[in-house]
mmCIF file of C-alpha atoms and ligand atoms in Angstrom:
data_model
loop_
_atom_site.group_PDB
_atom_site.id
_atom_site.type_symbol
_atom_site.label_atom_id
_atom_site.label_comp_id
_atom_site.label_asym_id
_atom_site.label_seq_id
_atom_site.Cartn_x
_atom_site.Cartn_y
_atom_site.Cartn_z
ATOM 1 C CA UNK B 181 35.127 -24.611 235.856
ATOM 2 C CA UNK B 182 32.845 -23.048 238.428
ATOM 3 C CA UNK B 183 31.103 -25.857 240.226
ATOM 4 C CA UNK B 184 27.845 -24.196 240.926
ATOM 5 C CA UNK B 185 27.322 -23.218 237.244
ATOM 6 C CA UNK B 186 24.883 -26.021 236.146
ATOM 7 C CA UNK B 187 22.866 -25.814 239.357
ATOM 8 C CA UNK B 188 22.840 -22.071 239.208
ATOM 9 C CA UNK B 189 21.524 -22.161 235.628
ATOM 10 C CA UNK B 190 18.593 -24.409 236.458
ATOM 11 C CA UNK B 191 18.018 -22.559 239.644
ATOM 12 C CA UNK B 192 17.418 -19.447 237.728
ATOM 13 C CA UNK B 193 15.219 -21.227 235.323
ATOM 14 C CA UNK B 194 17.124 -20.103 232.392
ATOM 15 C CA UNK B 195 16.015 -21.587 229.149
ATOM 16 C CA UNK B 196 18.560 -23.092 226.765
ATOM 17 C CA UNK B 197 18.623 -20.685 223.836
ATOM 18 C CA UNK B 198 17.370 -21.826 220.419
ATOM 19 C CA UNK B 199 17.870 -20.842 216.846
ATOM 20 C CA UNK B 200 14.957 -18.758 215.546
ATOM 21 C CA UNK B 201 13.045 -19.924 212.494
ATOM 22 C CA UNK B 202 14.054 -18.237 209.334
ATOM 23 C CA UNK B 203 12.797 -14.755 208.843
ATOM 24 C CA UNK B 204 11.913 -14.239 212.505
ATOM 25 C CA UNK B 205 13.879 -11.169 213.811
ATOM 26 C CA UNK B 206 15.731 -10.999 217.190
ATOM 27 C CA UNK B 207 15.137 -8.061 219.591
ATOM 28 C CA UNK B 208 17.172 -5.341 218.145
ATOM 29 C CA UNK B 209 20.417 -4.120 219.777
ATOM 30 C CA UNK B 210 19.786 -0.577 220.834
ATOM 31 C CA UNK B 211 22.302 0.012 223.541
ATOM 32 C CA UNK B 212 26.078 -0.245 223.758
ATOM 33 C CA UNK B 213 28.197 -0.416 226.793
ATOM 34 C CA UNK B 214 31.689 1.007 226.360
ATOM 35 C CA UNK B 215 33.995 0.137 229.168
ATOM 36 C CA UNK B 216 36.387 3.047 229.959
ATOM 37 C CA UNK B 217 37.094 2.514 233.709
ATOM 38 C CA UNK B 218 40.654 0.913 233.510
ATOM 39 C CA UNK B 219 43.804 2.578 234.939
ATOM 40 C CA UNK B 220 45.651 2.276 231.636
ATOM 41 C CA UNK B 221 48.733 0.762 233.313
ATOM 42 C CA UNK B 222 50.072 -0.471 230.029
ATOM 43 C CA UNK B 223 50.073 3.122 228.899
ATOM 44 C CA UNK B 224 51.735 4.999 231.761
ATOM 45 C CA UNK B 225 53.002 7.562 232.183
ATOM 46 C CA UNK B 226 50.932 9.122 229.336
ATOM 47 C CA UNK B 227 47.687 7.777 231.100
ATOM 48 C CA UNK B 228 48.662 9.126 234.549
ATOM 49 C CA UNK B 229 46.781 12.460 234.392
ATOM 50 C CA UNK B 230 44.360 11.869 231.563
ATOM 51 C CA UNK B 231 42.123 8.879 230.689
ATOM 52 C CA UNK B 232 43.925 6.567 228.286
ATOM 53 C CA UNK B 233 40.723 6.550 226.259
ATOM 54 C CA UNK B 234 41.288 10.201 225.398
ATOM 55 C CA UNK B 235 44.882 9.798 224.054
ATOM 56 C CA UNK B 236 44.596 10.970 220.449
ATOM 57 C CA UNK B 237 44.941 8.482 217.624
ATOM 58 C CA UNK B 238 45.639 10.728 214.525
ATOM 59 C CA UNK B 239 43.140 13.515 215.193
ATOM 60 C CA UNK B 240 40.412 11.809 217.512
ATOM 61 C CA UNK B 241 40.669 10.365 220.888
ATOM 62 C CA UNK B 242 40.823 6.538 220.982
ATOM 63 C CA UNK B 243 37.254 6.164 222.384
ATOM 64 C CA UNK B 244 35.808 8.010 219.487
ATOM 65 C CA UNK B 245 36.562 5.175 217.154
ATOM 66 C CA UNK B 246 34.390 2.806 219.231
ATOM 67 C CA UNK B 247 31.533 5.463 219.494
ATOM 68 C CA UNK B 248 31.706 5.957 215.704
ATOM 69 C CA UNK B 249 31.680 2.083 215.205
ATOM 70 C CA UNK B 250 28.535 1.799 217.433
ATOM 71 C CA UNK B 251 26.808 4.577 215.615
ATOM 72 C CA UNK B 252 27.887 3.278 212.124
ATOM 73 C CA UNK B 253 26.372 -0.131 213.260
ATOM 74 C CA UNK B 254 23.015 1.533 214.084
ATOM 75 C CA UNK B 255 23.451 1.780 217.816
ATOM 76 C CA UNK B 256 22.750 5.266 219.227
ATOM 77 C CA UNK B 257 22.218 4.754 222.919
ATOM 78 C CA UNK B 258 25.721 4.402 224.567
ATOM 79 C CA UNK B 259 26.500 3.829 228.143
ATOM 80 C CA UNK B 260 30.086 4.642 229.006
ATOM 81 C CA UNK B 261 31.397 2.990 232.211
ATOM 82 C CA UNK B 262 33.859 5.392 233.548
ATOM 83 C CA UNK B 263 35.883 5.769 236.891
ATOM 84 C CA UNK B 264 37.490 8.508 238.915
ATOM 85 C CA UNK B 265 39.678 10.935 236.846
ATOM 86 C CA UNK B 266 37.735 10.263 233.605
ATOM 87 C CA UNK B 267 35.749 13.318 233.296
ATOM 88 C CA UNK B 268 37.568 14.452 230.267
ATOM 89 C CA UNK B 269 35.524 11.812 228.507
ATOM 90 C CA UNK B 270 32.263 13.418 229.495
ATOM 91 C CA UNK B 271 33.584 16.895 228.658
ATOM 92 C CA UNK B 272 34.477 15.626 225.264
ATOM 93 C CA UNK B 273 30.899 14.441 224.280
ATOM 94 C CA UNK B 274 29.317 17.560 225.977
ATOM 95 C CA UNK B 275 28.629 20.790 224.080
ATOM 96 C CA UNK B 276 31.168 23.472 224.502
ATOM 97 C CA UNK B 277 29.482 26.678 223.983
ATOM 98 C CA UNK B 278 32.461 28.943 224.495
ATOM 99 C CA UNK B 279 34.528 26.912 221.879
ATOM 100 C CA UNK B 280 31.506 26.951 219.500
ATOM 101 C CA UNK B 281 31.143 30.826 219.748
ATOM 102 C CA UNK B 282 34.820 31.233 219.278
ATOM 103 C CA UNK B 283 34.936 29.083 215.976
ATOM 104 C CA UNK B 284 31.802 30.806 214.808
ATOM 105 C CA UNK B 285 33.313 34.345 215.387
ATOM 106 C CA UNK B 286 36.531 33.275 213.520
ATOM 107 C CA UNK B 287 34.486 31.868 210.641
ATOM 108 C CA UNK B 288 36.010 28.340 211.168
ATOM 109 C CA UNK B 289 32.655 26.614 210.148
ATOM 110 C CA UNK B 290 34.132 23.204 209.213
ATOM 111 C CA UNK B 291 35.660 22.884 212.586
ATOM 112 C CA UNK B 292 32.425 24.184 214.203
ATOM 113 C CA UNK B 293 30.480 21.349 212.521
ATOM 114 C CA UNK B 294 32.897 18.704 213.557
ATOM 115 C CA UNK B 295 33.056 19.809 217.120
ATOM 116 C CA UNK B 296 29.108 19.969 217.222
ATOM 117 C CA UNK B 297 28.852 16.623 215.567
ATOM 118 C CA UNK B 298 30.786 14.894 218.337
ATOM 119 C CA UNK B 299 28.245 16.076 221.016
ATOM 120 C CA UNK B 300 25.256 15.233 218.808
ATOM 121 C CA UNK B 301 26.204 11.948 217.277
ATOM 122 C CA UNK B 302 24.873 9.601 220.071
ATOM 123 C CA UNK B 303 22.874 9.739 223.125
ATOM 124 C CA UNK B 304 25.347 8.950 225.933
ATOM 125 C CA UNK B 305 25.094 8.454 229.542
ATOM 126 C CA UNK B 306 27.709 7.572 232.156
ATOM 127 C CA UNK B 307 28.118 5.464 235.035
ATOM 128 C CA UNK B 308 31.106 5.141 237.373
ATOM 129 C CA UNK B 309 32.695 1.907 238.402
ATOM 130 C CA UNK B 310 33.689 2.882 241.872
ATOM 131 C CA UNK B 311 36.190 0.022 242.390
ATOM 132 C CA UNK B 312 38.395 -1.537 239.755
ATOM 133 C CA UNK B 313 37.151 -5.084 240.106
ATOM 134 C CA UNK B 314 37.572 -6.208 236.563
ATOM 135 C CA UNK B 315 35.915 -6.232 233.151
ATOM 136 C CA UNK B 316 33.074 -8.356 234.257
ATOM 137 C CA UNK B 317 32.261 -6.038 237.101
ATOM 138 C CA UNK B 318 32.435 -2.943 234.897
ATOM 139 C CA UNK B 319 29.909 -4.546 232.646
ATOM 140 C CA UNK B 320 27.693 -5.397 235.604
ATOM 141 C CA UNK B 321 27.805 -1.744 236.664
ATOM 142 C CA UNK B 322 25.618 -1.021 233.496
ATOM 143 C CA UNK B 323 23.005 -3.468 234.557
ATOM 144 C CA UNK B 324 20.315 -1.029 235.429
ATOM 145 C CA UNK B 325 20.979 1.308 232.541
ATOM 146 C CA UNK B 326 20.854 -1.609 230.053
ATOM 147 C CA UNK B 327 17.620 -3.105 231.561
ATOM 148 C CA UNK B 328 16.110 -6.320 230.299
ATOM 149 C CA UNK B 329 17.430 -6.327 226.632
ATOM 150 C CA UNK B 330 20.385 -7.641 224.681
ATOM 151 C CA UNK B 331 23.177 -5.195 224.143
ATOM 152 C CA UNK B 332 26.546 -4.647 222.709
ATOM 153 C CA UNK B 333 29.884 -4.289 224.469
ATOM 154 C CA UNK B 334 32.830 -2.295 223.143
ATOM 155 C CA UNK B 335 36.271 -2.345 224.757
ATOM 156 C CA UNK B 336 37.640 0.753 223.326
ATOM 157 C CA UNK B 337 41.276 -0.214 223.466
ATOM 158 C CA UNK B 338 40.404 -2.594 220.633
ATOM 159 C CA UNK B 339 40.326 -0.664 217.404
ATOM 160 C CA UNK B 340 39.079 -2.285 214.221
ATOM 161 C CA UNK B 341 40.000 -1.445 210.735
ATOM 162 C CA UNK B 342 37.431 -3.132 208.388
ATOM 163 C CA UNK B 343 35.278 -2.399 205.330
ATOM 164 C CA UNK B 344 32.093 -3.146 207.260
ATOM 165 C CA UNK B 345 32.161 -1.972 210.915
ATOM 166 C CA UNK B 346 32.784 -5.155 213.026
ATOM 167 C CA UNK B 347 29.861 -4.642 215.301
ATOM 168 C CA UNK B 348 27.701 -4.356 212.185
ATOM 169 C CA UNK B 349 29.068 -7.627 210.980
ATOM 170 C CA UNK B 350 28.197 -9.135 214.368
ATOM 171 C CA UNK B 351 24.625 -7.780 214.173
ATOM 172 C CA UNK B 352 24.193 -9.644 210.946
ATOM 173 C CA UNK B 353 25.526 -12.906 212.520
ATOM 174 C CA UNK B 354 23.111 -12.213 215.458
ATOM 175 C CA UNK B 355 20.098 -12.502 213.026
ATOM 176 C CA UNK B 356 21.225 -15.905 212.072
ATOM 177 C CA UNK B 357 22.585 -17.014 215.495
ATOM 178 C CA UNK B 358 20.591 -15.396 218.167
ATOM 179 C CA UNK B 359 22.351 -15.531 221.514
ATOM 180 C CA UNK B 360 25.511 -14.229 222.935
ATOM 181 C CA UNK B 361 28.244 -13.471 220.301
ATOM 182 C CA UNK B 362 31.930 -12.863 220.939
ATOM 183 C CA UNK B 363 34.278 -11.366 218.263
ATOM 184 C CA UNK B 364 37.437 -13.595 217.960
ATOM 185 C CA UNK B 365 40.535 -13.834 215.933
ATOM 186 C CA UNK B 366 43.528 -16.242 215.708
ATOM 187 C CA UNK B 367 46.191 -15.418 218.049
ATOM 188 C CA UNK B 368 49.949 -16.364 218.056
ATOM 189 C CA UNK B 369 50.993 -18.878 220.569
ATOM 190 C CA UNK B 370 53.194 -16.441 222.442
ATOM 191 C CA UNK B 371 50.134 -14.097 222.706
ATOM 192 C CA UNK B 372 47.720 -16.645 224.115
ATOM 193 C CA UNK B 373 48.187 -15.544 227.755
ATOM 194 C CA UNK B 374 47.019 -11.955 226.790
ATOM 195 C CA UNK B 375 43.569 -13.077 225.732
ATOM 196 C CA UNK B 376 40.441 -14.892 226.701
ATOM 197 C CA UNK B 377 40.480 -18.144 224.570
ATOM 198 C CA UNK B 378 37.472 -20.132 223.376
ATOM 199 C CA UNK B 379 36.920 -23.829 222.652
ATOM 200 C CA UNK B 380 35.077 -23.670 219.290
ATOM 201 C CA UNK B 381 32.894 -26.031 217.308
ATOM 202 C CA UNK B 382 32.642 -24.826 213.790
ATOM 203 C CA UNK B 383 29.106 -24.080 212.727
ATOM 204 C CA UNK B 384 29.468 -22.009 209.580
ATOM 205 C CA UNK B 385 31.957 -19.851 207.726
ATOM 206 C CA UNK B 386 33.552 -17.762 210.451
ATOM 207 C CA UNK B 387 30.952 -18.888 212.944
ATOM 208 C CA UNK B 388 31.520 -21.167 215.970
ATOM 209 C CA UNK B 389 29.551 -22.571 218.828
ATOM 210 C CA UNK B 390 31.571 -21.797 222.018
ATOM 211 C CA UNK B 391 31.925 -24.955 224.117
ATOM 212 C CA UNK B 392 34.130 -23.423 226.793
ATOM 213 C CA UNK B 393 36.207 -20.294 227.311
ATOM 214 C CA UNK B 394 39.074 -19.518 229.625
ATOM 215 C CA UNK B 395 40.647 -16.170 230.507
ATOM 216 C CA UNK B 396 44.281 -15.891 229.774
ATOM 217 C CA UNK B 397 45.275 -19.546 229.934
ATOM 218 C CA UNK B 398 48.935 -20.740 229.679
ATOM 219 C CA UNK B 399 49.575 -21.833 225.958
ATOM 220 C CA UNK B 400 49.687 -25.481 226.981
ATOM 221 C CA UNK B 401 46.142 -25.193 228.609
ATOM 222 C CA UNK B 402 44.509 -23.208 225.804
ATOM 223 C CA UNK B 403 41.654 -24.945 224.108
ATOM 224 C CA UNK B 404 42.420 -23.444 220.753
ATOM 225 C CA UNK B 405 44.106 -20.325 219.208
ATOM 226 C CA UNK B 406 40.884 -18.380 218.864
ATOM 227 C CA UNK B 407 41.210 -15.363 221.175
ATOM 228 C CA UNK B 408 38.399 -13.063 222.315
ATOM 229 C CA UNK B 409 38.517 -9.490 221.132
ATOM 230 C CA UNK B 410 36.759 -6.455 222.496
ATOM 231 C CA UNK B 411 33.362 -6.770 220.795
ATOM 232 C CA UNK B 412 30.440 -8.739 222.385
ATOM 233 C CA UNK B 413 26.683 -8.921 221.919
ATOM 234 C CA UNK B 414 25.297 -10.131 225.127
ATOM 235 C CA UNK B 415 21.804 -11.236 226.484
ATOM 236 C CA UNK B 416 20.710 -9.542 229.641
ATOM 237 C CA UNK B 417 21.025 -12.737 231.593
ATOM 238 C CA UNK B 418 24.776 -12.089 231.572
ATOM 239 C CA UNK B 419 24.131 -9.761 234.550
ATOM 240 C CA UNK B 420 22.842 -12.667 236.694
ATOM 241 C CA UNK B 421 25.773 -14.740 235.673
ATOM 242 C CA UNK B 422 28.265 -11.840 236.445
ATOM 243 C CA UNK B 423 26.635 -11.392 239.903
ATOM 244 C CA UNK B 424 27.353 -15.195 240.544
ATOM 245 C CA UNK B 425 30.906 -15.059 239.145
ATOM 246 C CA UNK B 426 33.705 -15.255 241.695
ATOM 247 C CA UNK B 427 36.922 -13.359 241.202
ATOM 248 C CA UNK B 428 39.162 -15.200 238.742
ATOM 249 C CA UNK B 429 42.355 -14.265 236.894
ATOM 250 C CA UNK B 430 44.092 -11.413 238.711
ATOM 251 C CA UNK B 431 41.469 -11.700 241.398
ATOM 252 C CA UNK B 432 39.197 -9.727 239.204
ATOM 253 C CA UNK B 433 35.617 -10.459 238.075
ATOM 254 C CA UNK B 434 36.106 -11.553 234.517
ATOM 255 C CA UNK B 435 33.626 -11.249 231.738
ATOM 256 C CA UNK B 436 35.091 -14.500 230.267
ATOM 257 C CA UNK B 437 34.117 -16.306 233.490
ATOM 258 C CA UNK B 438 30.626 -14.848 233.502
ATOM 259 C CA UNK B 439 30.171 -16.081 230.011
ATOM 260 C CA UNK B 440 31.277 -19.527 230.865
ATOM 261 C CA UNK B 441 28.621 -19.634 233.563
ATOM 262 C CA UNK B 442 25.968 -18.374 231.015
ATOM 263 C CA UNK B 443 27.060 -21.058 228.702
ATOM 264 C CA UNK B 444 25.239 -23.536 231.030
ATOM 265 C CA UNK B 445 21.944 -22.073 229.985
ATOM 266 C CA UNK B 446 22.436 -20.050 226.938
ATOM 267 C CA UNK B 447 24.145 -20.371 223.611
ATOM 268 C CA UNK B 448 27.357 -18.484 223.139
ATOM 269 C CA UNK B 449 28.691 -18.015 219.588
ATOM 270 C CA UNK B 450 32.080 -16.781 218.429
ATOM 271 C CA UNK B 451 32.396 -14.783 215.112
ATOM 272 C CA UNK B 452 35.864 -14.439 213.380
ATOM 273 C CA UNK B 453 35.363 -10.897 212.109
ATOM 274 C CA UNK B 454 36.660 -9.593 208.751
ATOM 275 C CA UNK B 455 39.233 -6.787 209.346
ATOM 276 C CA UNK B 456 42.323 -6.036 211.313
ATOM 277 C CA UNK B 457 42.405 -5.373 215.107
ATOM 278 C CA UNK B 458 44.691 -3.062 216.777
ATOM 279 C CA UNK B 459 45.384 -3.020 220.608
ATOM 280 C CA UNK B 460 45.619 0.658 221.169
ATOM 281 C CA UNK B 461 46.090 -0.081 224.968
ATOM 282 C CA UNK B 462 49.891 -0.660 224.464
ATOM 283 C CA UNK B 463 52.275 1.761 223.057
ATOM 284 C CA UNK B 464 53.263 -0.515 220.156
ATOM 285 C CA UNK B 465 49.641 -1.378 219.256
ATOM 286 C CA UNK B 466 48.832 2.375 219.402
ATOM 287 C CA UNK B 467 51.671 3.167 217.030
ATOM 288 C CA UNK B 468 50.549 0.583 214.528
ATOM 289 C CA UNK B 469 46.959 1.666 214.659
ATOM 290 C CA UNK B 470 48.188 5.396 214.401
ATOM 291 C CA UNK B 471 50.118 4.490 211.193
ATOM 292 C CA UNK B 472 47.158 2.617 209.686
ATOM 293 C CA UNK B 473 44.616 5.297 210.445
ATOM 294 C CA UNK B 474 46.807 8.037 209.345
ATOM 295 C CA UNK B 475 47.309 6.364 205.980
ATOM 296 C CA UNK B 476 43.511 6.024 205.638
ATOM 297 C CA UNK B 477 42.859 9.694 206.607
ATOM 298 C CA UNK B 478 41.371 11.531 203.579
ATOM 299 C CA UNK B 479 43.472 14.793 204.086
ATOM 300 C CA UNK B 480 46.653 13.480 205.745
ATOM 301 C CA UNK B 481 47.080 10.094 204.172
ATOM 302 C CA UNK B 482 48.812 10.824 200.919
ATOM 303 C CA UNK B 483 51.259 13.153 202.455
ATOM 304 C CA UNK B 484 51.993 10.732 205.357
ATOM 305 C CA UNK B 485 52.520 7.939 202.845
ATOM 306 C CA UNK B 486 55.121 9.911 200.988
ATOM 307 C CA UNK B 487 56.760 10.776 204.277
ATOM 308 C CA UNK B 488 56.862 7.121 205.456
ATOM 309 C CA UNK B 489 58.465 6.254 202.054
ATOM 310 C CA UNK B 490 61.049 8.865 202.498
ATOM 311 C CA UNK B 491 62.150 7.829 205.770
ATOM 312 C CA UNK B 492 65.715 6.213 205.970
ATOM 313 C CA UNK B 493 66.525 4.216 208.876
HETATM 314 C C1 LIG D 797 39.864 -8.255 227.964
HETATM 315 C C2 LIG D 797 39.194 -9.661 228.245
HETATM 316 C C3 LIG D 797 39.900 -10.692 227.382
HETATM 317 C C4 LIG D 797 40.068 -10.368 225.876
HETATM 318 C C5 LIG D 797 40.763 -8.888 225.749
HETATM 319 C C6 LIG D 797 40.691 -8.400 224.371
HETATM 320 O O1 LIG D 797 41.241 -8.425 228.564
HETATM 321 O O2 LIG D 797 39.291 -9.970 229.525
HETATM 322 O O3 LIG D 797 39.211 -11.910 227.481
HETATM 323 O O4 LIG D 797 40.723 -11.342 225.217
HETATM 324 O O5 LIG D 797 40.060 -8.020 226.749
HETATM 325 O O6 LIG D 797 41.241 -7.051 224.141
HETATM 326 P P1 LIG D 797 42.211 -7.150 228.856
HETATM 327 O O7 LIG D 797 42.901 -6.866 227.615
HETATM 328 O O8 LIG D 797 41.376 -6.072 229.258
HETATM 329 O O9 LIG D 797 43.164 -7.540 229.897
#
């Protein structure tokens, strides 16, 4: 535990958060930060010369699933934190007049619609993280673009398959539990070291008060089996917390550590989402997600299912 946390919280004069009276609405979440600045080391060599976020999953790049989830949850202002070598992401969300002209000439109107839709679906801006100093630092990079309002964070490696988009589920919880909210899921003991782990106190069906949180602990030190997954709703005070967060696991500024600091002055909740999460940042997770998404695909799904059934190994 960072010793200065308590003093730091009171020094900044942060108020302990409170539950709002029934019917009172929280400030809406208008902005999403999507972190896309990592090297993608778990996906080398594929990610050597293209952003890992642009690796296709069925017929869309991985990052597109996060953008679609944000939009489907009613969030249209998107800040993508990028880094050197990631300009393919900007090109993807930009208009391509030459391509559009070509498709128009060829009469490929459905494709034309799809291509245009990608560049029109959200209001996207970009900021570069100039040094790879960790997830907490990547979120901090978006401070001025977010401003003084609560916001959502999406880690695009984490892809969710759910009836209701996971961020939409979280926004509903946010109405009842105003404060910082982390999406969580149960993780196997052997996977504990891959996740931030929370110490939970159950409040409601699928909702927990977070009493503490630790980034990638050893299994014997983990406070529970509830792992942090890549969706967060954060209050703007997280930025001050991150500014005061020293490097942690892997010598990186960890979002988990920033949240632990924030815990001294604000409520942090965890929500066990309904749905399945895939870690597309690893080849195996990407394969599983590919199969799941391909089976759901309106055109490809039925044929792909028949093909899978026919495979003899
Ligand atoms: C990050 C977070 C970690 C969280 C994980 C979920 O780790 O630091 O707390 O559990 O995302 O995907 P990363 O996977 O980027 O190392």
